[in-house]
Amino acid sequence: MRGEAGDTGGAEAAARRPAYRRIVEALSDSLASGALPEGAVLLEGPLAALFGSSRQPVRQALSELEQQGLVRRFDGRGVLAGQAGEPLRLDLSRAQVGADRSAETPGRPSDDLYYQMERELLERAMFGRFRVSELALARAFSIGRLSARELLLRAKAAGLTEKRDAHWWTVPLDERRLADLYDLRLLLEPAALRLAAERLPDPVLQQAQARLRAAERRFPRLLKRELDMLEEDLHVTLLRFCPNGEFVEALGRARASFVCGKHLQQFLCGPGTTDPFLGEHAAILGALAAGDGPAAAEALAEHLAASREKGCERLATHRRNARPPALAYVAD
């Protein structure tokens, strides 16, 4: 049996293990492996969301890591990973902090469950606003109620769900909203990238280029989490170095557009479809590596304009030829 539905000895042992201890071990492993870069800013709120916990276990874990000399305080909110490097304000992923590995232990939802739910909710959201039952989601995926809530919170961060009057709902996503989201990104992302270009640490840019080269070798046989990382690198991580915090905050609202594009390509065009987005990403990263911020910004604007056109056409096609899927955890 999957997840929290099984009452094995391993699950009981995991339940007895303090939450902060799992966070300490995950962050320690990520620092040792290099997945969590030196100087990354660690904030209680974002870490709590990534690990699906409250702030208290995160606070306790950071305190213990500080005593071990694995993190350090600095003049700002939070702590810095490691003992070297300038502060790096990154939008850290679950993989970078080790939350994806802890999710594979008994009692935690896996990334595969999240991607399944993300796709299903997106397909419903294309046809309007629907109520989502947290309890029914837990039963459908054979997980616990807290794990179901964690999945829905991740979907909320991606712009797919929202909570109103103590209930979860899908956020409608039609061609008009998708176009509006892309318009927002076209206004802000190129400007943010131009400002971020001179502040990008070499290791961050090199890591993004390495991931893209690996994806080019394997394309089109890419996992959903790989597509996620490529999008995160270009449209989230690099833009976090923009000194204008208002730009970065506003762009969080547009995340649903690249979640939508990723799934639309797969279930409308098929997994073997060749899409030029990898080449477009390469052009942007290449301009950044050459120190040409304006050229990178221009290439990003062209990439977003092409993505807007393709995304809206694919969404319109899907809405004409499909019906909302029946889901046990979504009310009709």
Tab-separated table of C-alpha atoms in Angstrom:
chain	number	residue	atom	x	y	z
A	1	MET	CA	0.000	0.000	0.000
A	2	ARG	CA	1.260	3.484	-0.842
A	3	GLY	CA	2.091	6.371	1.484
A	4	GLU	CA	0.403	6.787	4.860
A	5	ALA	CA	-2.198	4.157	4.182
A	6	GLY	CA	0.266	1.407	5.165
A	7	ASP	CA	0.947	0.864	8.888
A	8	THR	CA	4.353	-0.755	8.633
A	9	GLY	CA	7.083	-0.710	11.238
A	10	GLY	CA	9.035	1.670	8.995
A	11	ALA	CA	6.176	4.150	8.987
A	12	GLU	CA	5.912	3.977	12.767
A	13	ALA	CA	9.636	4.571	13.111
A	14	ALA	CA	9.422	7.550	10.754
A	15	ALA	CA	6.528	8.956	12.746
A	16	ARG	CA	8.559	8.745	15.971
A	17	ARG	CA	11.472	10.587	14.370
A	18	PRO	CA	11.270	14.328	15.133
A	19	ALA	CA	10.478	16.481	12.117
A	20	TYR	CA	13.435	18.765	12.790
A	21	ARG	CA	15.804	15.778	12.700
A	22	ARG	CA	14.683	14.848	9.177
A	23	ILE	CA	15.255	18.452	8.092
A	24	VAL	CA	18.722	18.526	9.680
A	25	GLU	CA	19.714	15.332	7.873
A	26	ALA	CA	18.282	16.453	4.530
A	27	LEU	CA	20.058	19.843	4.610
A	28	SER	CA	23.329	18.267	5.802
A	29	ASP	CA	23.271	15.746	2.954
A	30	SER	CA	22.437	18.451	0.410
A	31	LEU	CA	25.341	20.611	1.590
A	32	ALA	CA	27.728	17.645	1.476
A	33	SER	CA	26.655	16.674	-2.052
A	34	GLY	CA	26.809	20.242	-3.374
A	35	ALA	CA	23.118	20.288	-4.291
A	36	LEU	CA	22.671	23.182	-1.852
A	37	PRO	CA	25.191	25.865	-2.909
A	38	GLU	CA	27.439	27.669	-0.438
A	39	GLY	CA	25.956	31.026	0.489
A	40	ALA	CA	22.336	30.126	-0.323
A	41	VAL	CA	19.991	32.115	1.914
A	42	LEU	CA	17.825	29.795	4.043
A	43	LEU	CA	14.545	31.280	5.274
A	44	GLU	CA	12.170	29.571	7.703
A	45	GLY	CA	8.976	30.151	5.705
A	46	PRO	CA	10.131	28.822	2.314
A	47	LEU	CA	11.903	25.859	3.965
A	48	ALA	CA	8.754	24.984	5.932
A	49	ALA	CA	6.759	24.965	2.682
A	50	LEU	CA	9.327	22.771	0.920
A	51	PHE	CA	9.405	20.236	3.769
A	52	GLY	CA	5.649	20.421	4.454
A	53	SER	CA	6.202	21.365	8.106
A	54	SER	CA	5.568	24.264	10.438
A	55	ARG	CA	8.253	26.891	11.083
A	56	GLN	CA	9.240	25.502	14.504
A	57	PRO	CA	10.978	22.308	13.234
A	58	VAL	CA	12.799	24.400	10.609
A	59	ARG	CA	13.904	26.908	13.263
A	60	GLN	CA	15.169	24.075	15.460
A	61	ALA	CA	16.958	22.412	12.543
A	62	LEU	CA	18.725	25.642	11.519
A	63	SER	CA	19.810	26.204	15.108
A	64	GLU	CA	21.363	22.739	15.265
A	65	LEU	CA	23.048	23.177	11.890
A	66	GLU	CA	24.490	26.479	13.112
A	67	GLN	CA	25.926	24.735	16.179
A	68	GLN	CA	27.507	22.165	13.846
A	69	GLY	CA	29.081	24.942	11.777
A	70	LEU	CA	27.135	24.008	8.641
A	71	VAL	CA	25.236	27.319	8.361
A	72	ARG	CA	25.941	30.850	9.565
A	73	ARG	CA	24.025	33.990	10.454
A	74	PHE	CA	24.376	37.133	8.350
A	75	ASP	CA	23.137	40.724	8.271
A	76	GLY	CA	19.711	39.937	6.928
A	77	ARG	CA	16.825	37.526	7.411
A	78	GLY	CA	17.660	33.840	7.720
A	79	VAL	CA	21.003	32.058	7.608
A	80	LEU	CA	23.519	31.211	4.898
A	81	ALA	CA	24.378	27.675	3.835
A	82	GLY	CA	28.001	26.761	4.544
A	83	GLN	CA	30.774	29.000	5.811
A	84	ALA	CA	31.839	30.656	2.543
A	85	GLY	CA	30.396	32.612	-0.339
A	86	GLU	CA	28.339	35.761	-0.746
A	87	PRO	CA	24.596	35.595	0.000
A	88	LEU	CA	22.732	33.876	-2.861
A	89	ARG	CA	19.013	34.622	-2.837
A	90	LEU	CA	17.720	31.596	-4.739
A	91	ASP	CA	14.243	30.184	-5.156
A	92	LEU	CA	15.390	26.828	-3.798
A	93	SER	CA	13.769	23.631	-5.048
A	94	ARG	CA	12.843	20.543	-3.062
A	95	ALA	CA	15.741	18.690	-4.691
A	96	GLN	CA	18.281	21.324	-3.618
A	97	VAL	CA	17.327	21.141	0.073
A	98	GLY	CA	16.739	17.371	0.109
A	99	ALA	CA	12.975	17.589	0.664
A	100	ASP	CA	12.364	15.294	-2.316
A	101	ARG	CA	14.414	12.559	-0.649
A	102	SER	CA	12.570	12.926	2.647
A	103	ALA	CA	9.310	12.793	0.656
A	104	GLU	CA	10.171	9.241	-0.348
A	105	THR	CA	10.135	8.073	3.264
A	106	PRO	CA	6.906	6.519	4.599
A	107	GLY	CA	4.202	9.085	5.244
A	108	ARG	CA	5.245	11.718	2.702
A	109	PRO	CA	3.874	12.309	-0.823
A	110	SER	CA	6.335	11.762	-3.664
A	111	ASP	CA	7.025	14.134	-6.528
A	112	ASP	CA	5.359	11.615	-8.854
A	113	LEU	CA	2.097	12.015	-6.926
A	114	TYR	CA	2.377	15.773	-7.152
A	115	TYR	CA	2.952	15.755	-10.917
A	116	GLN	CA	-0.032	13.443	-11.394
A	117	MET	CA	-2.267	15.761	-9.362
A	118	GLU	CA	-0.837	18.872	-11.054
A	119	ARG	CA	-1.718	17.554	-14.494
A	120	GLU	CA	-5.191	16.423	-13.417
A	121	LEU	CA	-6.012	19.745	-11.742
A	122	LEU	CA	-4.731	21.675	-14.747
A	123	GLU	CA	-7.010	19.712	-17.064
A	124	ARG	CA	-9.987	20.598	-14.842
A	125	ALA	CA	-8.938	24.234	-14.430
A	126	MET	CA	-9.094	24.663	-18.215
A	127	PHE	CA	-12.870	24.289	-17.921
A	128	GLY	CA	-13.584	26.590	-14.979
A	129	ARG	CA	-13.513	26.776	-11.185
A	130	PHE	CA	-14.118	23.528	-9.292
A	131	ARG	CA	-14.013	22.652	-5.613
A	132	VAL	CA	-11.218	20.271	-4.533
A	133	SER	CA	-11.696	18.009	-1.505
A	134	GLU	CA	-8.572	17.604	0.612
A	135	LEU	CA	-10.004	14.470	2.274
A	136	ALA	CA	-11.022	12.889	-1.048
A	137	LEU	CA	-7.572	13.663	-2.476
A	138	ALA	CA	-5.952	11.861	0.469
A	139	ARG	CA	-8.179	8.817	-0.123
A	140	ALA	CA	-7.623	8.816	-3.898
A	141	PHE	CA	-3.829	8.829	-3.514
A	142	SER	CA	-3.740	6.609	-0.373
A	143	ILE	CA	-1.937	9.264	1.650
A	144	GLY	CA	-2.673	11.168	4.844
A	145	ARG	CA	-4.607	14.411	5.149
A	146	LEU	CA	-1.477	16.469	5.890
A	147	SER	CA	0.249	15.057	2.824
A	148	ALA	CA	-2.769	15.943	0.678
A	149	ARG	CA	-2.622	19.489	2.036
A	150	GLU	CA	1.079	19.663	1.141
A	151	LEU	CA	0.273	18.689	-2.450
A	152	LEU	CA	-2.405	21.380	-2.670
A	153	LEU	CA	-0.053	23.996	-1.218
A	154	ARG	CA	2.495	23.146	-3.921
A	155	ALA	CA	-0.257	23.549	-6.521
A	156	LYS	CA	-1.165	26.906	-4.977
A	157	ALA	CA	2.439	28.091	-5.378
A	158	ALA	CA	2.164	27.128	-9.059
A	159	GLY	CA	-1.028	29.190	-9.480
A	160	LEU	CA	-3.314	26.173	-9.966
A	161	THR	CA	-5.281	26.191	-6.702
A	162	GLU	CA	-6.489	28.718	-4.168
A	163	LYS	CA	-8.235	28.559	-0.812
A	164	ARG	CA	-11.512	30.432	-0.319
A	165	ASP	CA	-13.877	30.197	2.635
A	166	ALA	CA	-11.911	27.252	4.089
A	167	HIS	CA	-12.252	25.254	0.831
A	168	TRP	CA	-9.786	24.492	-1.961
A	169	TRP	CA	-10.664	25.493	-5.543
A	170	THR	CA	-9.050	25.231	-8.952
A	171	VAL	CA	-8.086	28.577	-10.492
A	172	PRO	CA	-9.691	28.790	-13.966
A	173	LEU	CA	-7.168	28.837	-16.805
A	174	ASP	CA	-8.556	29.740	-20.235
A	175	GLU	CA	-6.876	31.366	-23.233
A	176	ARG	CA	-7.531	34.873	-21.907
A	177	ARG	CA	-5.907	34.225	-18.543
A	178	LEU	CA	-2.977	32.393	-20.139
A	179	ALA	CA	-2.395	35.312	-22.520
A	180	ASP	CA	-2.609	37.764	-19.596
A	181	LEU	CA	-0.025	35.748	-17.638
A	182	TYR	CA	2.340	35.771	-20.606
A	183	ASP	CA	1.801	39.508	-21.100
A	184	LEU	CA	2.831	40.054	-17.474
A	185	ARG	CA	5.943	37.977	-18.004
A	186	LEU	CA	6.796	39.809	-21.256
A	187	LEU	CA	6.691	43.112	-19.402
A	188	LEU	CA	8.734	42.018	-16.393
A	189	GLU	CA	11.040	39.081	-17.178
A	190	PRO	CA	13.295	40.688	-19.839
A	191	ALA	CA	13.693	43.803	-17.686
A	192	ALA	CA	14.434	41.671	-14.601
A	193	LEU	CA	16.984	39.568	-16.506
A	194	ARG	CA	18.756	42.675	-17.799
A	195	LEU	CA	19.142	43.887	-14.214
A	196	ALA	CA	20.146	40.442	-12.934
A	197	ALA	CA	22.774	39.792	-15.631
A	198	GLU	CA	25.607	41.636	-13.900
A	199	ARG	CA	24.871	39.997	-10.537
A	200	LEU	CA	24.661	36.356	-11.613
A	201	PRO	CA	27.251	34.162	-9.834
A	202	ASP	CA	29.209	32.031	-12.301
A	203	PRO	CA	28.365	28.731	-10.505
A	204	VAL	CA	24.610	29.400	-10.803
A	205	LEU	CA	24.820	30.146	-14.538
A	206	GLN	CA	27.147	27.186	-15.153
A	207	GLN	CA	24.766	24.840	-13.338
A	208	ALA	CA	21.857	26.028	-15.513
A	209	GLN	CA	23.928	25.497	-18.675
A	210	ALA	CA	24.988	21.999	-17.568
A	211	ARG	CA	21.363	20.996	-16.957
A	212	LEU	CA	20.344	22.332	-20.355
A	213	ARG	CA	23.136	20.438	-22.146
A	214	ALA	CA	22.086	17.225	-20.396
A	215	ALA	CA	18.474	17.810	-21.467
A	216	GLU	CA	19.522	18.448	-25.074
A	217	ARG	CA	21.279	15.085	-25.141
A	218	ARG	CA	18.180	13.263	-23.858
A	219	PHE	CA	15.424	15.266	-25.587
A	220	PRO	CA	12.568	14.457	-26.086
A	221	ARG	CA	12.755	11.738	-23.410
A	222	LEU	CA	12.601	14.160	-20.495
A	223	LEU	CA	10.902	13.614	-17.159
A	224	LYS	CA	8.445	16.204	-15.870
A	225	ARG	CA	10.803	17.124	-13.043
A	226	GLU	CA	13.554	17.786	-15.615
A	227	LEU	CA	11.265	20.135	-17.535
A	228	ASP	CA	10.452	21.806	-14.237
A	229	MET	CA	14.134	22.371	-13.478
A	230	LEU	CA	14.808	23.877	-16.919
A	231	GLU	CA	11.925	26.313	-16.472
A	232	GLU	CA	12.954	27.083	-12.881
A	233	ASP	CA	16.535	27.810	-13.946
A	234	LEU	CA	15.592	30.356	-16.600
A	235	HIS	CA	12.398	31.895	-15.288
A	236	VAL	CA	12.908	31.749	-11.520
A	237	THR	CA	16.463	31.116	-10.289
A	238	LEU	CA	18.272	33.536	-12.615
A	239	LEU	CA	15.651	36.230	-12.135
A	240	ARG	CA	16.040	36.036	-8.345
A	241	PHE	CA	19.274	38.000	-8.799
A	242	CYS	CA	17.341	41.007	-10.045
A	243	PRO	CA	17.922	43.779	-7.476
A	244	ASN	CA	14.318	44.985	-7.888
A	245	GLY	CA	12.421	42.792	-5.419
A	246	GLU	CA	9.049	44.037	-6.660
A	247	PHE	CA	9.739	42.480	-10.074
A	248	VAL	CA	10.514	39.128	-8.483
A	249	GLU	CA	7.416	39.238	-6.272
A	250	ALA	CA	5.105	40.111	-9.164
A	251	LEU	CA	6.485	37.298	-11.331
A	252	GLY	CA	5.395	34.722	-8.785
A	253	ARG	CA	1.821	35.279	-10.005
A	254	ALA	CA	2.719	34.084	-13.507
A	255	ARG	CA	4.035	30.609	-12.608
A	256	ALA	CA	0.839	28.952	-13.876
A	257	SER	CA	1.738	29.840	-17.466
A	258	PHE	CA	4.830	27.644	-17.648
A	259	VAL	CA	3.170	24.848	-15.663
A	260	CYS	CA	0.401	24.954	-18.270
A	261	GLY	CA	2.804	25.007	-21.217
A	262	LYS	CA	4.727	21.986	-19.949
A	263	HIS	CA	1.645	19.787	-19.689
A	264	LEU	CA	-0.029	21.076	-22.847
A	265	GLN	CA	2.972	20.083	-24.937
A	266	GLN	CA	2.907	16.557	-23.509
A	267	PHE	CA	-0.778	15.680	-23.687
A	268	LEU	CA	-1.615	17.586	-26.870
A	269	CYS	CA	1.522	17.113	-28.935
A	270	GLY	CA	2.795	13.813	-27.553
A	271	PRO	CA	6.037	13.040	-25.715
A	272	GLY	CA	8.070	12.748	-28.928
A	273	THR	CA	7.195	16.183	-30.272
A	274	THR	CA	10.191	18.407	-31.008
A	275	ASP	CA	9.780	21.874	-29.537
A	276	PRO	CA	12.456	24.530	-30.106
A	277	PHE	CA	12.350	25.808	-26.515
A	278	LEU	CA	15.681	24.161	-25.624
A	279	GLY	CA	17.410	26.112	-28.381
A	280	GLU	CA	15.720	29.294	-27.179
A	281	HIS	CA	16.936	28.625	-23.625
A	282	ALA	CA	20.456	27.999	-24.967
A	283	ALA	CA	20.494	31.349	-26.773
A	284	ILE	CA	19.544	33.187	-23.580
A	285	LEU	CA	22.074	31.395	-21.391
A	286	GLY	CA	24.766	31.833	-24.051
A	287	ALA	CA	24.232	35.599	-24.108
A	288	LEU	CA	24.462	35.713	-20.319
A	289	ALA	CA	27.680	33.676	-20.360
A	290	ALA	CA	29.090	36.180	-22.876
A	291	GLY	CA	28.227	39.037	-20.501
A	292	ASP	CA	25.636	40.519	-22.869
A	293	GLY	CA	22.636	41.263	-20.648
A	294	PRO	CA	20.671	43.263	-23.269
A	295	ALA	CA	21.008	40.427	-25.831
A	296	ALA	CA	19.880	37.894	-23.218
A	297	ALA	CA	16.859	40.049	-22.392
A	298	GLU	CA	15.953	40.372	-26.081
A	299	ALA	CA	16.254	36.604	-26.588
A	300	LEU	CA	14.076	36.027	-23.521
A	301	ALA	CA	11.390	38.364	-24.888
A	302	GLU	CA	11.389	36.455	-28.206
A	303	HIS	CA	11.151	33.143	-26.328
A	304	LEU	CA	8.182	34.356	-24.262
A	305	ALA	CA	6.371	35.743	-27.309
A	306	ALA	CA	6.747	32.401	-29.121
A	307	SER	CA	5.643	30.489	-26.015
A	308	ARG	CA	2.582	32.745	-25.621
A	309	GLU	CA	1.420	32.035	-29.170
A	310	LYS	CA	2.014	28.276	-28.941
A	311	GLY	CA	0.493	27.988	-25.472
A	312	CYS	CA	-2.723	29.835	-26.329
A	313	GLU	CA	-3.190	27.864	-29.574
A	314	ARG	CA	-2.674	24.548	-27.781
A	315	LEU	CA	-5.016	25.498	-24.958
A	316	ALA	CA	-7.766	26.551	-27.396
A	317	THR	CA	-7.381	23.254	-29.297
A	318	HIS	CA	-7.616	21.226	-26.121
A	319	ARG	CA	-10.682	23.072	-24.839
A	320	ARG	CA	-12.476	22.522	-28.169
A	321	ASN	CA	-11.741	18.804	-28.359
A	322	ALA	CA	-11.814	17.616	-24.743
A	323	ARG	CA	-14.092	17.460	-21.722
A	324	PRO	CA	-13.210	17.997	-18.047
A	325	PRO	CA	-11.836	14.704	-16.669
A	326	ALA	CA	-13.788	13.021	-13.864
A	327	LEU	CA	-11.723	13.138	-10.659
A	328	ALA	CA	-12.721	11.550	-7.366
A	329	TYR	CA	-11.419	14.546	-5.397
A	330	VAL	CA	-12.945	17.326	-7.541
A	331	ALA	CA	-16.648	18.219	-7.366
A	332	ASP	CA	-18.554	18.593	-10.647
